[in-house]
Tab-separated table of C-alpha atoms in Angstrom:
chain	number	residue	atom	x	y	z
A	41	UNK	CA	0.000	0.000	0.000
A	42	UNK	CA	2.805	2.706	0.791
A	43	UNK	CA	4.621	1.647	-2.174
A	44	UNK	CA	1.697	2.693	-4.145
A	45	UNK	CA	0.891	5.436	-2.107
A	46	UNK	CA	4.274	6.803	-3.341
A	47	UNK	CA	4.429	5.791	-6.401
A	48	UNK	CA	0.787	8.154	-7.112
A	49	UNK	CA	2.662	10.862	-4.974
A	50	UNK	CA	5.058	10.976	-7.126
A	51	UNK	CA	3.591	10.917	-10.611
A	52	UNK	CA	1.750	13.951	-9.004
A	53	UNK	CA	4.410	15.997	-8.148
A	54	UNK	CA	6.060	15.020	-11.513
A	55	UNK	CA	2.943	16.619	-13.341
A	56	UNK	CA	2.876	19.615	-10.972
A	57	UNK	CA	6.839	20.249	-11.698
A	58	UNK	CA	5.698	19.777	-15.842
A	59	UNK	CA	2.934	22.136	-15.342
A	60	UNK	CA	4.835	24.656	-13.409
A	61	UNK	CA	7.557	24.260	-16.071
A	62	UNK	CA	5.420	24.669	-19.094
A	63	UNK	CA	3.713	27.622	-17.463
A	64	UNK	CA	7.026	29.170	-17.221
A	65	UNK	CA	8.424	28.650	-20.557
A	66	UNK	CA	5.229	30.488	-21.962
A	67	UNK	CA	5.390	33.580	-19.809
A	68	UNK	CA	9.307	33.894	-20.997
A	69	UNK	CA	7.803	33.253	-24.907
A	70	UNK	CA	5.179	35.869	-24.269
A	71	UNK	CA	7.580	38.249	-22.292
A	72	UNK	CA	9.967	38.017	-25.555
A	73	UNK	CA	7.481	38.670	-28.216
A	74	UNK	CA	6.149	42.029	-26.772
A	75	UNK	CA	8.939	42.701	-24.075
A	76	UNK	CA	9.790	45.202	-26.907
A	77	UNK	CA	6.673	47.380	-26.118
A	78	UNK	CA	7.512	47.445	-22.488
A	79	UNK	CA	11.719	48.182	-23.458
A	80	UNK	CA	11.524	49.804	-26.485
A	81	UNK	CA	15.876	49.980	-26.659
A	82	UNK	CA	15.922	46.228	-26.530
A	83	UNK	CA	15.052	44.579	-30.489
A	84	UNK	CA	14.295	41.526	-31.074
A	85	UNK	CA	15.480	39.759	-34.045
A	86	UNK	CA	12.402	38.905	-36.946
A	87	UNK	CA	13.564	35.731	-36.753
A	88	UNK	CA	13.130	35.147	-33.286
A	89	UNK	CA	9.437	36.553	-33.066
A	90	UNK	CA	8.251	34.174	-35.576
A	91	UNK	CA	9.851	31.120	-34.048
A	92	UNK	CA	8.047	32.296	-30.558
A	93	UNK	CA	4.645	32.953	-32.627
A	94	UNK	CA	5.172	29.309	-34.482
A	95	UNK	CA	6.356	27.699	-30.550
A	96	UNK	CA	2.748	29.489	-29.422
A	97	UNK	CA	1.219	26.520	-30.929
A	98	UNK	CA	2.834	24.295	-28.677
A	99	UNK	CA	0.534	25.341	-25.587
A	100	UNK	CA	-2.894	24.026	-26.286
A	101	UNK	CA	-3.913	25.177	-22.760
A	102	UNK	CA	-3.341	28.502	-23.753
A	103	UNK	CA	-4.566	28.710	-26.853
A	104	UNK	CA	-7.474	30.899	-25.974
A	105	UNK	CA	-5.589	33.805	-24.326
A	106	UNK	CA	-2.754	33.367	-27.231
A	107	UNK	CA	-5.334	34.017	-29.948
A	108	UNK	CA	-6.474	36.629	-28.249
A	109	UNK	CA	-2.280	38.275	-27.791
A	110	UNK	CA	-1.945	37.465	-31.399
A	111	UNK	CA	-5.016	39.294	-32.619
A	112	UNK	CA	-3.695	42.003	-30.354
A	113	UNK	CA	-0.037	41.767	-31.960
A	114	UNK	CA	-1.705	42.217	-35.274
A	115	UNK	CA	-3.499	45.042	-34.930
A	116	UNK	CA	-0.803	46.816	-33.108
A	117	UNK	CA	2.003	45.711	-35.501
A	118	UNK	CA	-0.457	46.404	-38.747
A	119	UNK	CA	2.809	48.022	-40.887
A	120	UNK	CA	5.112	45.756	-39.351
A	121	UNK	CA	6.921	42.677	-41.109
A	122	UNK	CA	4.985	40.631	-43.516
A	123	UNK	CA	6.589	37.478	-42.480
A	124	UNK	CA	5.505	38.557	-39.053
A	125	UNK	CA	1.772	39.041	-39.934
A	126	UNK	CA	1.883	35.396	-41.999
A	127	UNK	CA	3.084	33.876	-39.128
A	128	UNK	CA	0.620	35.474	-37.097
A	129	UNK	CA	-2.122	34.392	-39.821
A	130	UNK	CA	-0.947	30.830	-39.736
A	131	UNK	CA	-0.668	30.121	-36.007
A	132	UNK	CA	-4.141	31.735	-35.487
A	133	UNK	CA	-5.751	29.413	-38.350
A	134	UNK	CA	-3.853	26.661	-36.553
A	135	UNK	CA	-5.059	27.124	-33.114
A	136	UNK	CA	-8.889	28.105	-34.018
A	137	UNK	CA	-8.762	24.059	-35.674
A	138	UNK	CA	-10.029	21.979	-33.809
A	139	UNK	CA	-8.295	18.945	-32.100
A	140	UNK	CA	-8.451	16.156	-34.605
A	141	UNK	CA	-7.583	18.327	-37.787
A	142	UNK	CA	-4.988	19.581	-35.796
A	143	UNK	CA	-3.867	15.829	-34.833
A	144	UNK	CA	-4.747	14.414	-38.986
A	145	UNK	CA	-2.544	17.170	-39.715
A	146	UNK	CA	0.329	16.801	-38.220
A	147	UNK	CA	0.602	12.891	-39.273
């Protein structure tokens, strides 16, 4: 009994440390993509922002609140890069899918 008592303990402190990892890994994504706003002397390379917008797609929890910071980024950034905007474009289509033609997809 205490052997599986520990072995459930574990696997759910295991998912708590994932969750709390994941969690932070998207705040630092988000913080990158519009940490120029808040610090406008600090650029971020084109490059970078679309790889962050493409890793977005990653976090199916979020996916609400990341549609929503896209659609933002879109509006704001209206005359910005074109590569930007068709990342933007795609990860929005992507994430507004719904689960199985987002799983057919990928196979």
């Amino acid at each position: 009994m205490t052997l599986i008592f520990g072995s459930l303990w574990g696997i759910v402190k295991f998912r708590e440390h994932i969750k709390d990892k994941r969690f932070n890994t998207y705040h630092k994504l988000i913080d990158e993509l519009v940490n120029e706003q808040i610090q406008p002397d600090r650029k971020i390379k084109l490059d970078r922002q679309i790889a962050i917008i493409y890793e977005l797609r990653s976090f199916t929890n979020y996916f609400g609140v990341s549609a929503r910071i896209l659609d933002g980024l879109k509006k704001e950034w209206s005359n910005g890069n074109e590569r930007v905007m068709v990342e933007i474009d795609l990860s929005l289509a992507y994430m507004r899918k719904n689960w199985l033609c987002r799983l057919i997809k990928n196979k």
